[in-house]
Coordinates of C-alpha atoms in Angstrom, one line a residue:
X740 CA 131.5 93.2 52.6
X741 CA 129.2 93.9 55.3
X742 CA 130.3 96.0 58.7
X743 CA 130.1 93.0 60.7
X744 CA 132.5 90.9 58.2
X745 CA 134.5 94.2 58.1
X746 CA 134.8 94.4 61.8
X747 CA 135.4 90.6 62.4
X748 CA 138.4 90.8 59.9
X749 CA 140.0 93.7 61.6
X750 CA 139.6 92.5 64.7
X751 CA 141.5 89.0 64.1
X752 CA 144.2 91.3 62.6
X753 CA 145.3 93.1 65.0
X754 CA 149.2 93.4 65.5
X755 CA 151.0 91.7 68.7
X756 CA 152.0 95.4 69.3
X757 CA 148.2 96.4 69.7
X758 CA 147.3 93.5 71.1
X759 CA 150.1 94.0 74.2
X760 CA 149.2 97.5 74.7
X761 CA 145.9 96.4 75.4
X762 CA 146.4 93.5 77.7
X763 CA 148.8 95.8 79.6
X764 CA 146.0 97.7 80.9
X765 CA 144.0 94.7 81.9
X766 CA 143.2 93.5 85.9
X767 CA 144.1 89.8 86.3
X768 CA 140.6 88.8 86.0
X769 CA 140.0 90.6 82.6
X770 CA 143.4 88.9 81.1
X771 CA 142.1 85.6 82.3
X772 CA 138.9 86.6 80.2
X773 CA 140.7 87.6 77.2
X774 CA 142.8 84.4 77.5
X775 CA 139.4 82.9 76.4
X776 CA 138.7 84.9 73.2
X777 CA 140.8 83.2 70.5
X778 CA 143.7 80.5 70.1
X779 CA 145.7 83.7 69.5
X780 CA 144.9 85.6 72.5
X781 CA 145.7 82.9 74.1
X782 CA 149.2 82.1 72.8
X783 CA 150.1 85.9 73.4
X784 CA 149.0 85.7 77.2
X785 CA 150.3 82.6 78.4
X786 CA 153.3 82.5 76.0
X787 CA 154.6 86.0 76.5
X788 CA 155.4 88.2 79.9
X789 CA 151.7 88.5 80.7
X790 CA 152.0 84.7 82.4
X791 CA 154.3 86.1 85.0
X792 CA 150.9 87.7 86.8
X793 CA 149.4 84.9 87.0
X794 CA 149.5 82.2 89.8
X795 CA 149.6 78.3 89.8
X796 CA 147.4 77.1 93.0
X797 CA 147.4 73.4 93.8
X798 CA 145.5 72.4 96.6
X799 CA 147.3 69.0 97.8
X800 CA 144.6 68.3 100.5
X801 CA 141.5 66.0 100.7
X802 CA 138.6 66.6 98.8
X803 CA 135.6 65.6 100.5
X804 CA 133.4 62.5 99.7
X805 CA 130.7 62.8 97.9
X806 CA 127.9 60.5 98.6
X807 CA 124.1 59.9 96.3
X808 CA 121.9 57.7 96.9
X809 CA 124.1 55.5 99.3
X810 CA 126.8 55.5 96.6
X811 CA 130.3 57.3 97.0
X812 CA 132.1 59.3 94.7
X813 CA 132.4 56.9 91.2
X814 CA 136.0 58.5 91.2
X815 CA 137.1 57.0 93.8
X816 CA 139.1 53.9 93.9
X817 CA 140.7 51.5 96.2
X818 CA 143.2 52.3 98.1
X819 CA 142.6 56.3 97.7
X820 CA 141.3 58.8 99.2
X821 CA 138.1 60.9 97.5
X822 CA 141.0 63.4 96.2
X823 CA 143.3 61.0 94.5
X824 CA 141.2 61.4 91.3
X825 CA 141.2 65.2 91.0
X826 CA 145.1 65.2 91.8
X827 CA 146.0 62.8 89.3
X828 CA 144.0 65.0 86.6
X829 CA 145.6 67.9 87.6
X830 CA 149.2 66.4 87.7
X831 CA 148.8 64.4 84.0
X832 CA 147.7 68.5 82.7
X833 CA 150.6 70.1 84.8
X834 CA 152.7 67.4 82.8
X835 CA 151.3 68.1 79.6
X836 CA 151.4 71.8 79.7
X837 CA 154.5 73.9 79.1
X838 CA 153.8 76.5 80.9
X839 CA 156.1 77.8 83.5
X840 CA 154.6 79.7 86.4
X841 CA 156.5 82.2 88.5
X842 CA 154.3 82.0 90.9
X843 CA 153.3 79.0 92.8
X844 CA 150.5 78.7 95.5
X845 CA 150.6 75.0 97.3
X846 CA 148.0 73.9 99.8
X847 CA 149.1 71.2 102.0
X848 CA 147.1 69.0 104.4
X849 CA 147.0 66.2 107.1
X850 CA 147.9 62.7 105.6
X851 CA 147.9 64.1 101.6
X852 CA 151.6 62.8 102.2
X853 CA 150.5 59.3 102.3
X854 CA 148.8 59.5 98.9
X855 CA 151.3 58.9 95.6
X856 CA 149.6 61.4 93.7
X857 CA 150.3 64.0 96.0
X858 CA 154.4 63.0 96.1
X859 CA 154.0 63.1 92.3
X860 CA 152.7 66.4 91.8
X861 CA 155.5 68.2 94.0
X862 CA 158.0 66.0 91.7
X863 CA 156.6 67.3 88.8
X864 CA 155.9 70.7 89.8
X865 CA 159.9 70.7 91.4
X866 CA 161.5 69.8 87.8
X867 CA 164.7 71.9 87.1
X868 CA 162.6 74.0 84.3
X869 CA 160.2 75.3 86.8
X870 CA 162.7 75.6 89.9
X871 CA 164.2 77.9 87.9
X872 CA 160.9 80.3 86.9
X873 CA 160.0 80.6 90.0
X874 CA 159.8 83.8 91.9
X875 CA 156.9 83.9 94.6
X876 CA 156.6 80.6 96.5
X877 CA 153.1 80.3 99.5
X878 CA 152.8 77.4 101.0
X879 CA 149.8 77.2 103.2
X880 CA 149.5 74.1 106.0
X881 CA 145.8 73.2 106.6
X882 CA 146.9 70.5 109.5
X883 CA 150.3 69.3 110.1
X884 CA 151.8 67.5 106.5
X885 CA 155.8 67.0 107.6
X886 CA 156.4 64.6 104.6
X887 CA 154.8 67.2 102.0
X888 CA 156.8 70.4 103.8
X889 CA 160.3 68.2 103.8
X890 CA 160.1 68.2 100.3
X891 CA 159.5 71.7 99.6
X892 CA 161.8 72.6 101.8
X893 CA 164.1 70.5 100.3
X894 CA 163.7 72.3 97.1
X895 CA 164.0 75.7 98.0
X896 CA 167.7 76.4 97.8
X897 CA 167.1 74.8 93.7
X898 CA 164.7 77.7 93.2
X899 CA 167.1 80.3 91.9
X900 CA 164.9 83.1 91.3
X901 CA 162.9 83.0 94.1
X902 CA 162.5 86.3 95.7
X903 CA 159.6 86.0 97.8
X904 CA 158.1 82.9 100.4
X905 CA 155.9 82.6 102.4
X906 CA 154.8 79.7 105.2
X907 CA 151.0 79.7 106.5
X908 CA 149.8 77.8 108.7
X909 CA 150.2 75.7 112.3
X910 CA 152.1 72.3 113.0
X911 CA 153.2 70.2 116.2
X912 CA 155.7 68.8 115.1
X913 CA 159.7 69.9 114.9
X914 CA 160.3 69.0 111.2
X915 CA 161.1 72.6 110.2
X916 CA 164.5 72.2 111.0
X917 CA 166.3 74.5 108.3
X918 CA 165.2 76.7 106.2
X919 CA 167.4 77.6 103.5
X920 CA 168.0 80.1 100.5
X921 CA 170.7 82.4 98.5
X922 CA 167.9 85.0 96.9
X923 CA 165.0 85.4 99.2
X924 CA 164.6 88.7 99.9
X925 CA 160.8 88.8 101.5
X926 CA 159.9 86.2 103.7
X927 CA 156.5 85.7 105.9
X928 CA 156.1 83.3 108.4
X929 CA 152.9 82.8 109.9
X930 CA 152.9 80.8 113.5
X931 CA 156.0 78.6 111.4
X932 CA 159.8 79.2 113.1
X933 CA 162.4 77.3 111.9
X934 CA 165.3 76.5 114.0
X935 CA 167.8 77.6 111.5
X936 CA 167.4 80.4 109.2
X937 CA 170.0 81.1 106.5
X938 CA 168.8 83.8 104.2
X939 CA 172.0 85.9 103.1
X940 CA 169.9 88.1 101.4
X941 CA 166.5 88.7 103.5
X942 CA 165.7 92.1 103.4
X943 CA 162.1 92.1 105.0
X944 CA 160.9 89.7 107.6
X945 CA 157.3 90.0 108.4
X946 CA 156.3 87.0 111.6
X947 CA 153.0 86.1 112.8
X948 CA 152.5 84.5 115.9
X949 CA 149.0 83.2 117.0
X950 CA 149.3 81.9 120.3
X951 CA 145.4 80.9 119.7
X952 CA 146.0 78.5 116.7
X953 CA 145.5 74.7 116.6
X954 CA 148.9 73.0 117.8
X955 CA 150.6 76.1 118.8
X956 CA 153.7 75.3 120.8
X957 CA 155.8 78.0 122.6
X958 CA 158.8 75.9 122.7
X959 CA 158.8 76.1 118.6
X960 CA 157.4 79.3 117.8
X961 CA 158.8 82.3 120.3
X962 CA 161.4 80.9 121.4
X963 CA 163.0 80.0 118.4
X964 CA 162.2 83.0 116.8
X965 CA 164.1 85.1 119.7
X966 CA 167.4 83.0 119.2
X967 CA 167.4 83.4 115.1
X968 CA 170.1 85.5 113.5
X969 CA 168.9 87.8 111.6
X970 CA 172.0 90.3 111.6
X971 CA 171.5 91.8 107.9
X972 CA 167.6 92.3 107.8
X973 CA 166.3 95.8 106.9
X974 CA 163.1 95.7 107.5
X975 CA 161.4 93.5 110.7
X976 CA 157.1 93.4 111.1
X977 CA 156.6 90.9 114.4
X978 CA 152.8 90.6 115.2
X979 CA 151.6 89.1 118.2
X980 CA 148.2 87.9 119.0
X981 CA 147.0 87.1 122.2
X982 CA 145.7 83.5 123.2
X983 CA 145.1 81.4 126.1
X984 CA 149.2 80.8 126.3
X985 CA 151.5 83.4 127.6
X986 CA 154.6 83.5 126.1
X987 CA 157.0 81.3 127.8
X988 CA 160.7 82.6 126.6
X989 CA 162.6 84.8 128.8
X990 CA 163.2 88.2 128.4
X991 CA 166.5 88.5 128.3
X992 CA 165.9 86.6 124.6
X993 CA 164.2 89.0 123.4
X994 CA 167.0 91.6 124.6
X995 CA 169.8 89.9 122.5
X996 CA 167.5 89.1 119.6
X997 CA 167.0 93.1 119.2
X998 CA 170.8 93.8 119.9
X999 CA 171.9 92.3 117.5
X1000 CA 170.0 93.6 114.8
X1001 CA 172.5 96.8 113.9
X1002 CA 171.3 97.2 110.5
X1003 CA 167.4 97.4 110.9
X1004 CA 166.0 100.0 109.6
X1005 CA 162.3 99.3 109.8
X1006 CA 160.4 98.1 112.8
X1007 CA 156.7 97.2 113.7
X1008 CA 155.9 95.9 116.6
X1009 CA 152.4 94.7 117.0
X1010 CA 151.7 93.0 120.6
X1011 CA 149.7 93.7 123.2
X1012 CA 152.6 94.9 125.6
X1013 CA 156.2 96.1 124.6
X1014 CA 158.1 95.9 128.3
X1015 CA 160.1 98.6 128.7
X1016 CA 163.6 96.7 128.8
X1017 CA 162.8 95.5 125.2
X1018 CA 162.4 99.1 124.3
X1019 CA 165.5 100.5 125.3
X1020 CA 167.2 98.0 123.9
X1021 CA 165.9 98.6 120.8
X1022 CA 166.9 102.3 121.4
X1023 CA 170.5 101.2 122.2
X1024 CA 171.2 99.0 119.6
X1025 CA 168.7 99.9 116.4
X1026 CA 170.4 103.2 115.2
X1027 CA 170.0 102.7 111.9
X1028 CA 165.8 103.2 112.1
X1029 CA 164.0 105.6 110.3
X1030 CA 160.4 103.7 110.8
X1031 CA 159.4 103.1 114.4
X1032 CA 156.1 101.3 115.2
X1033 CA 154.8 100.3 118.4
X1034 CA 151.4 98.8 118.8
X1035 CA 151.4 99.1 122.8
X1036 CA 154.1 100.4 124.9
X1037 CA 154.5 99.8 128.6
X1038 CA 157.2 102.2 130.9
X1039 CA 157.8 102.3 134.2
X1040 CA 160.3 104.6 134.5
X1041 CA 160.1 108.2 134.1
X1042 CA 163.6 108.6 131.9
X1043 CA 162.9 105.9 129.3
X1044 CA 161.5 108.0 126.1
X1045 CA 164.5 109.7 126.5
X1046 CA 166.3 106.9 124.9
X1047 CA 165.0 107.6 121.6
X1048 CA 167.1 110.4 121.4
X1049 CA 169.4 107.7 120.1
X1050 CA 167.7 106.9 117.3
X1051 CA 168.8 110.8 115.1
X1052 CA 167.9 109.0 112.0
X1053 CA 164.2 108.4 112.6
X1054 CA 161.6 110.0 110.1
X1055 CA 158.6 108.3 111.0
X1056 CA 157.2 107.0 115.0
X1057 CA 154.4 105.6 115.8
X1058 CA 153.3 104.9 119.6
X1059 CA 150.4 103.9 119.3
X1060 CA 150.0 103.3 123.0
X1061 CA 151.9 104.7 126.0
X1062 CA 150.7 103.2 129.3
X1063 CA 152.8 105.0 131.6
X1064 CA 151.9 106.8 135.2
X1065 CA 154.0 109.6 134.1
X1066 CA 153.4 112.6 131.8
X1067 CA 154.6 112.4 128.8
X1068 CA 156.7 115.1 127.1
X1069 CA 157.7 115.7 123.6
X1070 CA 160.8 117.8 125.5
X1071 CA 162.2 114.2 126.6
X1072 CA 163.3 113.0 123.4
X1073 CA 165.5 115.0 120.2
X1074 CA 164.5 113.6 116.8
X1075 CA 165.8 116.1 114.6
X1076 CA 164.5 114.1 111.4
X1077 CA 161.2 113.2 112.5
X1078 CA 158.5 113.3 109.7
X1079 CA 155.8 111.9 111.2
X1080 CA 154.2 111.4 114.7
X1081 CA 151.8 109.5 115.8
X1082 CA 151.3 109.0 120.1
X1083 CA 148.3 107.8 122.1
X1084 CA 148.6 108.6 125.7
X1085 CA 146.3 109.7 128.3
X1086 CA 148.7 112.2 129.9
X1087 CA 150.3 114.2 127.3
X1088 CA 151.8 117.6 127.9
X1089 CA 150.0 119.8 125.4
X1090 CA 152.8 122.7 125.9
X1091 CA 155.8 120.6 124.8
X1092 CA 154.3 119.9 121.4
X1093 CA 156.5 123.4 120.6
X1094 CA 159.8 121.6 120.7
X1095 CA 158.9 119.3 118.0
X1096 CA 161.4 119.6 115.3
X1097 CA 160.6 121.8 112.4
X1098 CA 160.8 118.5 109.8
X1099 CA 157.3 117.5 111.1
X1100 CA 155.0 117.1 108.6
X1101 CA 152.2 114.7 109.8
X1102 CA 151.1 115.1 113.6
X1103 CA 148.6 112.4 115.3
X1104 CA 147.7 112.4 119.0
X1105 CA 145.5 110.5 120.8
X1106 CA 144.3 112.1 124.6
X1107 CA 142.2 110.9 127.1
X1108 CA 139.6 113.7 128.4
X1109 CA 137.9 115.9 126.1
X1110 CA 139.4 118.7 128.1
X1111 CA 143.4 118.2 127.0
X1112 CA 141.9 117.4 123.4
X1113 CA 140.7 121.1 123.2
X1114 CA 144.2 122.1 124.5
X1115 CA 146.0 120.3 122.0
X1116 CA 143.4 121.7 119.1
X1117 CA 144.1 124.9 120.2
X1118 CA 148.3 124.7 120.9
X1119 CA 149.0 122.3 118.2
X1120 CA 148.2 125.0 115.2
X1121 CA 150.2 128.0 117.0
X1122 CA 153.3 126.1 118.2
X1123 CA 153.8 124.0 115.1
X1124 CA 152.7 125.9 111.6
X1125 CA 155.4 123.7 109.7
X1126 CA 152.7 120.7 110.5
X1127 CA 150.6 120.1 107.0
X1128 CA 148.2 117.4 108.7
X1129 CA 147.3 116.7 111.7
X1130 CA 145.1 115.2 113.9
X1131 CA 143.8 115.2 117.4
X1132 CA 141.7 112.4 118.5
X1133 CA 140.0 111.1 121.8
X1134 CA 140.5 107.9 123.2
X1135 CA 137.2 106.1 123.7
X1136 CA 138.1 103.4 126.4
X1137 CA 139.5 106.1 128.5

């Protein structure tokens, strides 16, 4: 036998066991690959654990029309739109495969609701055997698609494994009224609020409002998201980006929002300006922290860091931003687990970084004249040697 037959025979032989070690080291893209190679390959990857990395995107939006020579697409047909063909192929192999993603990727557009292939490739993708696979659920809105949404939201409390979901997108309309589930546990929302959130479980809320997107609508966005309870959430990321609305709710919502949220333990703010009330409010109430982050911080009065003496079980801060027309001191404020330390303010006291507490480990500081950067270069190493890493770094629009 020849090397080449020699080498052909071994390599169709090659145990499950070998074959597994090897596809555990692959990337996605080099599994998909291998899924190519052989009937066998094949089998093992989509019929074994190695499916579970993969993801099932359906794009439920219109495909454009394709015109030649005058003519339109041959695959369309009367009454449909230039996608109809492409969804009906894709929901007649959906129904012939048995494969059972865990991971399900929809794309949902403007007026896909009024097509029946559309409606029938939710049904089929929402049968009991797949509901029950699923684990990581993104649904994406390209325009406003209530009928579509309704339906998945409608499913979501059947999808009993379901662990993490996310909603992209923008819509006018109020038809988000609920949003249900017993096992999510992560859960992103991007410029989507429902009215009523009931999530036992949630453990990580990360919001994205985009006051510059198509359709966006105060009344259905921040201000909803203020009056949601969100009492047993760990961990909360709220990003904010400015547009040519203002926000409209009033403050005292976004005082009772962070008040009642006793058991955070994570926070990231990242808006343009944090008002000071919000702040100590968030110092009063959020004593379980131990990860502060605040994009941009605004205080007027001279006494307010010292409210984050109340949080003794923080190990990481980050103030990114301190506008303020007072020095700030390091002396105002007892963290006595503090790990990390990150502030950017113009008027920092360079001889109070020696009351830091000895847990420091990482040091940041941003400074607004090349003069109290030198200062803090030369204090910072003296006062602190506990400090492994640190950094001290010059504002540039100062």
């Amino acid at each position: 036998m020849s090397r080449k037959g020699r080498n052909a025979q071994r390599y169709d032989e090659l145990p499950y066991e070998i074959l597994c070690f090897i596809f555990d080291r692959l990337d996605l893209h080099s599994l998909k690959c291998a899924s190519l190679t052989c009937r066998r390959w094949c089998e093992i990857i989509f019929s074994g654990g190695y499916i579970k990395r993969f993801t099932l995107y359906v794009p439920l939006v219109r495909w454009p029309v394709h015109v030649k020579d005058g003519q339109a697409s041959p695959f369309r047909k009367h009454g449909e739109d230039a996608g109809d063909s492409k969804r009906l192929f894709l929901l007649k192999a959906v129904k012939r495969s048995s494969r059972v993603y865990r991971n399900l990727n929809l794309e949902l557009e403007d007026r896909s609701d009024c097509n029946r292939s559309a409606s029938g490739m939710l049904w089929t993708l929402f049968e009991p055997h797949r509901l029950e696979q699923l684990v990581s659920l993104r649904i994406v809105l390209k325009q406003e698609a209530s009928q579509l949404l309704e339906m998945v939201v409608k499913a979501i409390p059947a999808m009993s494994q379901l662990r993490d979901l996310r909603l992209n997108g923008c819509f006018s309309s109020s038809s988000l009224l609920r949003l249900h589930s017993d096992t999510v546990r992560h859960l992103e929302l991007d410029t989507i609020v429902p009215q009523q959130l009931e999530m036992q479980r949630l453990h990580l809320l990360d919001v994205l409002i985009d006051r510059s997107a198509p359709f966006y609508t105060p009344a259905h966005n921040e201000d909803l998201l203020y009056l949601l309870a969100l009492d047993g959430v760990k961990e909360l990321k709220l990003t904010i980006r400015p547009g040519p609305i203002r926000e409209t709710h009033r403050p005292i919502y976004t005082q009772r929002f962070y008040r009642r949220l006793k058991s955070l333990e994570s926070l990231t703010l990242a808006e343009t300006s944090t008002p000071e009330n919000t702040f100590i409010a968030i110092c009063d109430t959020c004593t379980s922290l131990t990860v502060l982050s605040i994009s941009s911080l605004q205080i007027i009065g001279s006494q307010a860091l010292q409210q984050l003496s109340r949080l003794s079980n923080l190990r990481e801060l980050r103030l990114e931003t301190i506008v303020t027309p007072f020095p700030v001191s390091f002396a105002s404020f007892n963290l006595p687990t503090l790990e990390s330390l990150w502030v950017g303010c113009a008027l920092l006291m360079p001889d109070t970084v020696a009351v830091l507490p000895p847990s420091l480990r990482k040091l940041v500081l941003y400074c607004g004249t090349d003069k109290l950067r030198e200062e803090l270069s030369l204090v910072v190493p003296k006062l602190l040697p506990h400090v492994s890493e640190y950094d001290i770094r010059l504002y540039t629009f100062y």
